[in-house]
Coordinates of C-alpha atoms and ligand atoms in Angstrom, one line a residue:
M1 CA 45.1 -63.8 143.1
V2 CA 44.3 -67.5 142.3
T3 CA 40.7 -67.8 143.4
M4 CA 38.6 -70.7 143.9
N5 CA 36.4 -72.0 141.3
R6 CA 34.8 -75.1 142.6
N7 CA 32.0 -76.2 140.3
K8 CA 29.5 -78.5 140.6
V9 CA 27.3 -80.9 138.4
V10 CA 24.7 -83.2 139.3
I11 CA 23.1 -85.8 137.4
V12 CA 19.7 -87.5 138.4
G13 CA 19.0 -90.7 136.6
T14 CA 22.1 -93.2 136.0
G15 CA 20.8 -94.7 133.2
Q16 CA 22.0 -95.1 129.3
V17 CA 21.8 -91.6 129.1
G18 CA 22.8 -90.5 132.7
S19 CA 26.0 -92.6 132.8
T20 CA 27.4 -92.1 129.8
A21 CA 26.4 -88.0 129.6
A22 CA 28.6 -88.4 132.8
Y23 CA 31.7 -90.2 131.5
A24 CA 31.7 -87.4 128.5
I25 CA 31.9 -85.0 131.5
V26 CA 34.2 -86.6 133.4
T27 CA 36.4 -87.0 129.8
H28 CA 36.1 -83.5 129.3
G29 CA 36.9 -82.6 132.8
L30 CA 34.3 -80.3 133.1
C31 CA 33.9 -79.8 136.9
N32 CA 35.5 -80.2 140.0
E33 CA 32.6 -82.1 141.4
L34 CA 29.9 -84.7 139.5
V35 CA 27.4 -86.1 141.9
L36 CA 25.3 -89.1 140.8
I37 CA 21.6 -89.7 142.0
D38 CA 19.6 -92.5 141.0
H39 CA 16.5 -94.8 142.1
F40 CA 18.6 -97.3 142.7
P41 CA 21.3 -95.8 145.2
A42 CA 23.3 -99.3 144.3
K43 CA 23.8 -98.2 140.5
A44 CA 24.6 -94.4 141.0
V45 CA 27.6 -96.2 143.6
A46 CA 28.7 -98.1 140.7
E47 CA 28.2 -95.9 138.1
A48 CA 30.6 -93.7 140.0
H49 CA 32.8 -96.2 140.7
D50 CA 33.2 -97.4 137.4
L51 CA 33.7 -93.9 136.2
D52 CA 36.3 -92.8 138.8
D53 CA 38.7 -95.7 138.2
G54 CA 40.0 -94.2 135.3
S55 CA 41.5 -90.7 137.0
E56 CA 44.9 -92.1 136.6
F57 CA 44.5 -91.9 132.3
Q58 CA 41.8 -88.5 133.2
D59 CA 43.2 -85.3 131.7
R60 CA 42.0 -83.5 135.0
H61 CA 40.8 -85.3 138.2
V62 CA 36.7 -85.0 138.2
K63 CA 35.4 -86.4 141.9
V64 CA 33.0 -88.8 141.0
H65 CA 30.6 -89.8 143.7
A66 CA 27.0 -91.1 144.5
G67 CA 25.1 -88.8 146.3
D68 CA 21.6 -87.6 147.4
Y69 CA 19.3 -84.3 147.0
G70 CA 21.5 -82.8 149.6
D71 CA 23.9 -82.2 147.0
C72 CA 21.8 -80.4 145.1
K73 CA 21.9 -77.5 147.2
D74 CA 25.7 -75.6 145.9
A75 CA 25.1 -77.2 142.8
D76 CA 25.6 -75.2 139.8
I77 CA 23.9 -77.4 137.5
V78 CA 21.2 -80.7 138.1
V79 CA 20.6 -82.5 134.9
I80 CA 17.4 -84.9 134.8
T81 CA 17.6 -88.0 132.8
V82 CA 15.3 -89.8 134.8
G83 CA 12.7 -92.1 132.9
R84 CA 12.8 -95.2 131.1
K85 CA 14.5 -97.2 127.8
P86 CA 12.2 -95.2 124.9
P87 CA 10.0 -98.2 123.5
T88 CA 10.7 -99.2 119.9
N89 CA 8.2 -97.2 117.3
S90 CA 6.3 -95.0 120.0
N91 CA 7.2 -91.2 119.9
R92 CA 8.4 -89.4 122.3
M93 CA 5.2 -87.8 123.4
A94 CA 4.2 -91.3 124.6
E95 CA 6.3 -91.4 127.7
L96 CA 4.7 -88.3 128.9
G97 CA 2.6 -90.3 131.0
F98 CA 5.1 -92.2 132.8
T99 CA 8.0 -89.5 133.0
V100 CA 5.8 -86.6 134.1
G101 CA 5.5 -88.1 137.6
L102 CA 8.8 -89.0 138.3
V103 CA 10.1 -86.0 137.0
G104 CA 7.8 -84.2 139.3
D105 CA 8.9 -85.9 142.5
V106 CA 12.4 -84.9 141.4
V107 CA 12.1 -81.4 140.8
D108 CA 10.9 -81.2 144.4
H109 CA 13.4 -83.0 145.4
V110 CA 16.3 -80.7 144.3
M111 CA 14.4 -77.6 145.1
A112 CA 13.6 -79.2 148.4
S113 CA 17.5 -78.7 149.1
G114 CA 17.5 -74.9 148.6
F115 CA 19.1 -75.5 144.9
N116 CA 19.3 -71.9 142.5
G117 CA 21.2 -73.2 139.8
V118 CA 20.5 -74.5 136.3
I119 CA 18.2 -77.6 135.3
V120 CA 19.0 -79.1 132.4
M121 CA 16.3 -81.0 131.2
V122 CA 17.1 -84.3 129.0
S123 CA 13.9 -86.7 130.0
N124 CA 11.5 -87.3 127.0
P125 CA 9.5 -85.4 126.1
V126 CA 11.4 -83.1 126.7
D127 CA 9.8 -80.1 125.8
V128 CA 7.1 -80.7 128.0
M129 CA 9.1 -81.9 131.2
A130 CA 11.3 -78.5 130.8
W131 CA 8.0 -76.6 130.9
Y132 CA 6.4 -78.5 133.6
A133 CA 10.2 -78.3 135.8
W134 CA 10.2 -74.3 134.8
K135 CA 6.6 -74.4 136.2
R136 CA 6.7 -77.0 139.2
S137 CA 10.3 -75.5 140.5
G138 CA 9.6 -71.5 140.9
L139 CA 13.0 -71.2 139.2
P140 CA 13.7 -68.0 136.6
R141 CA 13.2 -69.1 132.8
S142 CA 17.1 -68.8 132.3
Q143 CA 17.5 -71.5 135.2
V144 CA 15.5 -74.1 133.4
I145 CA 16.2 -75.7 129.8
G146 CA 15.8 -78.7 127.9
T147 CA 18.0 -80.6 125.4
G148 CA 15.6 -79.1 122.8
T149 CA 17.1 -79.8 119.2
A150 CA 20.5 -79.3 119.9
L151 CA 21.1 -83.4 119.0
D152 CA 18.9 -82.9 116.2
T153 CA 20.7 -80.1 115.0
S154 CA 23.9 -81.5 115.7
R155 CA 22.2 -85.0 113.6
L156 CA 21.6 -82.6 110.6
K157 CA 25.0 -81.5 110.3
T158 CA 26.5 -84.6 110.7
I159 CA 23.9 -86.3 108.0
I160 CA 25.2 -83.5 106.1
G161 CA 29.0 -84.4 106.0
E162 CA 27.8 -87.5 105.3
E163 CA 26.2 -86.6 102.2
T164 CA 28.9 -84.1 100.6
G165 CA 31.6 -85.9 102.1
L166 CA 32.6 -82.4 104.5
D167 CA 33.1 -82.2 107.8
P168 CA 30.0 -81.3 109.6
R169 CA 31.5 -78.5 111.8
N170 CA 31.7 -76.4 108.1
V171 CA 27.5 -76.3 108.5
G172 CA 25.4 -73.6 109.9
G173 CA 21.8 -73.7 110.8
F174 CA 19.4 -75.0 113.0
V175 CA 16.7 -77.7 113.5
M176 CA 13.9 -76.2 115.3
G177 CA 10.5 -76.9 117.2
E178 CA 9.6 -79.6 119.1
H179 CA 12.3 -82.2 119.7
G180 CA 9.9 -85.2 118.2
D181 CA 7.6 -85.7 115.2
S182 CA 6.8 -81.9 114.8
Q183 CA 10.4 -80.5 114.0
F184 CA 11.9 -79.2 111.2
T185 CA 14.9 -78.1 109.2
A186 CA 14.7 -74.1 108.9
W187 CA 16.3 -74.7 105.6
S188 CA 16.6 -70.7 105.3
T189 CA 19.4 -70.9 107.8
V190 CA 21.3 -73.5 107.0
S191 CA 24.7 -72.8 105.4
L192 CA 28.2 -74.8 104.4
G193 CA 31.2 -73.1 104.2
G194 CA 28.8 -70.0 104.8
K195 CA 27.0 -70.2 101.9
P196 CA 23.5 -70.6 101.6
F197 CA 22.9 -74.4 101.3
A198 CA 20.9 -74.3 98.4
R199 CA 23.2 -72.3 96.7
F200 CA 26.1 -74.5 97.9
L201 CA 24.2 -77.3 96.0
A202 CA 23.6 -75.2 92.9
D203 CA 27.1 -74.4 93.1
N204 CA 28.5 -77.5 92.9
H205 CA 25.8 -79.6 91.0
D206 CA 27.9 -82.1 89.2
R207 CA 29.8 -83.3 92.6
F208 CA 26.3 -83.2 95.1
S209 CA 23.5 -83.9 92.7
S210 CA 22.6 -86.5 94.2
V211 CA 22.1 -84.8 97.8
S212 CA 18.2 -84.1 98.3
T213 CA 17.0 -81.9 101.0
A214 CA 14.1 -83.8 101.7
E215 CA 16.2 -87.3 102.1
I216 CA 18.5 -85.1 104.1
E217 CA 15.5 -83.7 106.7
H218 CA 13.8 -87.2 106.6
K219 CA 16.9 -88.7 108.2
T220 CA 17.5 -86.0 111.1
R221 CA 13.9 -86.7 112.1
T222 CA 14.1 -90.4 112.1
R223 CA 17.8 -91.1 113.2
G224 CA 16.8 -91.4 116.5
D225 CA 14.0 -93.8 116.0
E226 CA 16.7 -96.0 113.9
I227 CA 19.0 -96.4 116.6
V228 CA 16.3 -97.1 119.4
A229 CA 15.2 -99.7 117.1
A230 CA 18.7 -101.1 116.9
K231 CA 20.5 -100.8 120.0
H232 CA 17.1 -99.9 122.6
G233 CA 18.0 -96.7 123.6
T234 CA 20.6 -93.8 122.4
N235 CA 23.7 -92.3 124.5
Y236 CA 25.9 -91.3 122.9
G237 CA 24.7 -88.0 120.9
I238 CA 22.8 -87.0 123.7
A239 CA 25.7 -87.1 126.2
S240 CA 28.2 -85.0 124.1
T241 CA 25.1 -82.6 123.9
V242 CA 24.9 -82.7 127.7
S243 CA 28.0 -82.0 127.8
G244 CA 28.5 -78.9 125.5
I245 CA 25.7 -77.6 126.8
V246 CA 27.1 -78.2 130.2
Q247 CA 30.5 -76.7 129.3
T248 CA 29.0 -73.5 127.4
I249 CA 27.3 -72.9 131.0
L250 CA 29.9 -74.0 133.4
W251 CA 32.2 -71.9 131.3
D252 CA 30.3 -68.7 130.5
E253 CA 31.1 -69.6 127.1
R254 CA 27.9 -67.1 125.3
R255 CA 27.4 -70.1 122.6
I256 CA 24.1 -70.1 120.8
V257 CA 22.9 -73.4 121.0
P258 CA 19.0 -74.3 119.9
V259 CA 18.2 -75.4 123.6
S260 CA 14.2 -75.9 124.4
T261 CA 13.7 -72.7 126.5
L262 CA 10.5 -70.4 127.3
L263 CA 9.2 -68.2 124.5
D264 CA 7.6 -65.4 125.9
G265 CA 6.4 -63.6 122.9
E266 CA 9.3 -65.0 120.4
Y267 CA 8.3 -65.8 117.4
G268 CA 4.6 -64.7 118.8
E269 CA 4.8 -68.0 120.8
H270 CA 3.5 -67.6 124.5
D271 CA 4.1 -70.1 127.4
V272 CA 5.9 -73.2 125.5
F273 CA 9.1 -74.5 125.7
L274 CA 10.8 -75.4 122.1
G275 CA 14.2 -75.7 120.5
V276 CA 15.2 -72.5 119.1
P277 CA 18.5 -70.6 119.1
T278 CA 19.5 -69.4 122.7
E279 CA 22.6 -67.5 123.9
L280 CA 23.8 -69.6 126.9
R281 CA 25.8 -67.7 130.1
A282 CA 26.4 -68.5 133.1
N283 CA 23.4 -67.6 134.6
G284 CA 22.0 -70.3 132.2
A285 CA 19.7 -69.0 128.9
N286 CA 19.6 -65.6 127.8
E287 CA 18.7 -63.8 124.7
I288 CA 16.8 -65.8 122.0
V289 CA 17.8 -65.3 118.5
E290 CA 14.9 -64.5 116.2
L291 CA 15.6 -65.7 112.6
D292 CA 14.0 -64.3 110.1
L293 CA 12.2 -67.5 108.9
T294 CA 9.9 -68.3 105.9
G295 CA 6.5 -68.4 106.3
E296 CA 6.2 -72.2 106.0
E297 CA 9.0 -72.6 108.4
H298 CA 7.0 -70.3 110.9
A299 CA 4.0 -72.3 110.4
K300 CA 5.8 -75.1 111.5
L301 CA 7.1 -74.0 114.4
H302 CA 3.7 -72.4 115.3
H303 CA 2.7 -76.4 114.7
S304 CA 4.9 -77.9 117.1
A305 CA 4.2 -75.0 119.7
E306 CA 0.2 -76.2 119.9
L307 CA 1.4 -79.9 120.2
V308 CA 3.6 -78.9 122.8
R309 CA 1.2 -76.7 124.7
D310 CA -1.9 -79.1 124.0
H311 CA 0.6 -81.9 126.4
C312 CA 1.4 -79.4 129.0
K313 CA -2.4 -78.8 129.6
G314 CA -3.7 -80.6 132.7
L315 CA -0.2 -81.4 134.3
L316 CA -0.1 -79.2 137.1
Ligands
LIG1 N1 16.5 -85.1 125.3 C1 17.2 -86.1 124.3 O1 17.5 -85.7 123.0 C2 17.0 -87.7 124.8 C3 17.8 -88.5 124.0 C4 18.1 -89.9 124.4 C5 17.0 -90.1 125.6 N2 16.2 -89.6 126.2 C6 15.5 -89.6 127.4 O2 16.0 -89.7 128.3 C7 15.1 -90.5 129.5 C8 15.7 -91.5 130.0 O3 16.5 -92.7 129.1 P1 17.6 -93.8 129.2 O4 17.7 -94.9 128.0 O5 18.5 -92.9 129.9 O6 16.6 -94.6 130.5 P2 17.0 -96.0 131.5 O7 15.9 -97.1 131.6 O8 18.5 -96.2 131.0 O9 17.8 -95.1 132.5 C9 16.5 -94.4 133.3 C10 17.4 -94.1 134.8 O10 16.6 -93.3 135.4 C11 16.4 -93.7 136.6 N3 14.8 -93.1 137.5 C12 13.7 -93.9 137.2 N4 13.2 -92.8 138.1 C13 13.9 -92.3 139.0 C14 13.7 -91.4 140.2 N5 12.8 -90.8 140.1 N6 14.9 -90.6 140.3 C15 16.0 -90.8 140.6 N7 16.5 -91.8 139.0 C16 14.8 -92.6 138.7 C17 16.4 -95.5 137.0 O11 16.8 -95.8 137.8 C18 17.2 -95.4 135.5 O12 18.6 -95.7 136.3 C19 14.2 -90.8 128.5 O13 13.1 -89.9 129.0 C20 14.8 -91.2 127.2 O14 13.5 -90.6 125.9 C21 16.3 -87.9 126.1

């Protein structure tokens, strides 16, 4: 017997990030219904029409329309991308004062609808905003995640691909901690073709003598800032990341993704959201993978935790 599996995603905020994430979700045909909400309703209507106008040439028809918070009631996922284009030369924590009021308002409206799905936070500073949405919504820990260091991890793999000339998908490992300046590459987890990365470089010294891990890590941390400086925002990388997370949840793929999730004793941290490898299922965030980090990596994770916790103080 065929059963109906109608899944629904809502995106709140149809700016650069929200509209591109919507496009990625539509081109991958991830859900049956996609609803767009924006502070400027006419913008959401225009984005929905523009997206739907390509229906003839999409692999699967996703019904896209503008809506309101009542649409969140039976949604599986609400993606929050409200905010404003990040100013050049400022770190993500600098957006906190502006974003917190918007996110609080959005979360209240979403919860008032009776929503009981998964919130995917994108607005920056994403770790602080995910914690805030979790506290404010009263949803279980599994049902609130931030995009965390998923984009940074993808950037790391892309840059290793550029440096070695190999497909980035050969790379394993994680960028962890804050999605921001205190993030770090957990080099002890990074591998290429199944070999620890340092060993891979040593074994292929003639080919890769110019490859520097310090430079790769620096480029990974600063790539977003460079893109913002040149085009006043980032959209494609984060849109692919959001659609990957949405797919993993809607399709119950059980992929391990470094989303921002609540640490409740894992890695010795409490009451803080950070990017750590987390198993995603249909119900959202499940088990956190506790990796054997080196002492130095552990200290860097702790530093990120302190910084994010500090910025959460006084928000409630
Ligand atoms: N987590 C990540 O990795 C990541 C990556 C890129 C951008 N971001 C963040 O995403 C956010 C959005 O960036 P952008 O470039 O799309 O900005 P943008 O200015 O292009 O879009 C923001 C949108 O939010 C809407 N909005 C504002 N307040 C609202 C409210 N209360 N209700 C509904 N809609 C509202 C605006 O009308 C606008 O359409 C920023 O906080 C940015 O830092 C996060």
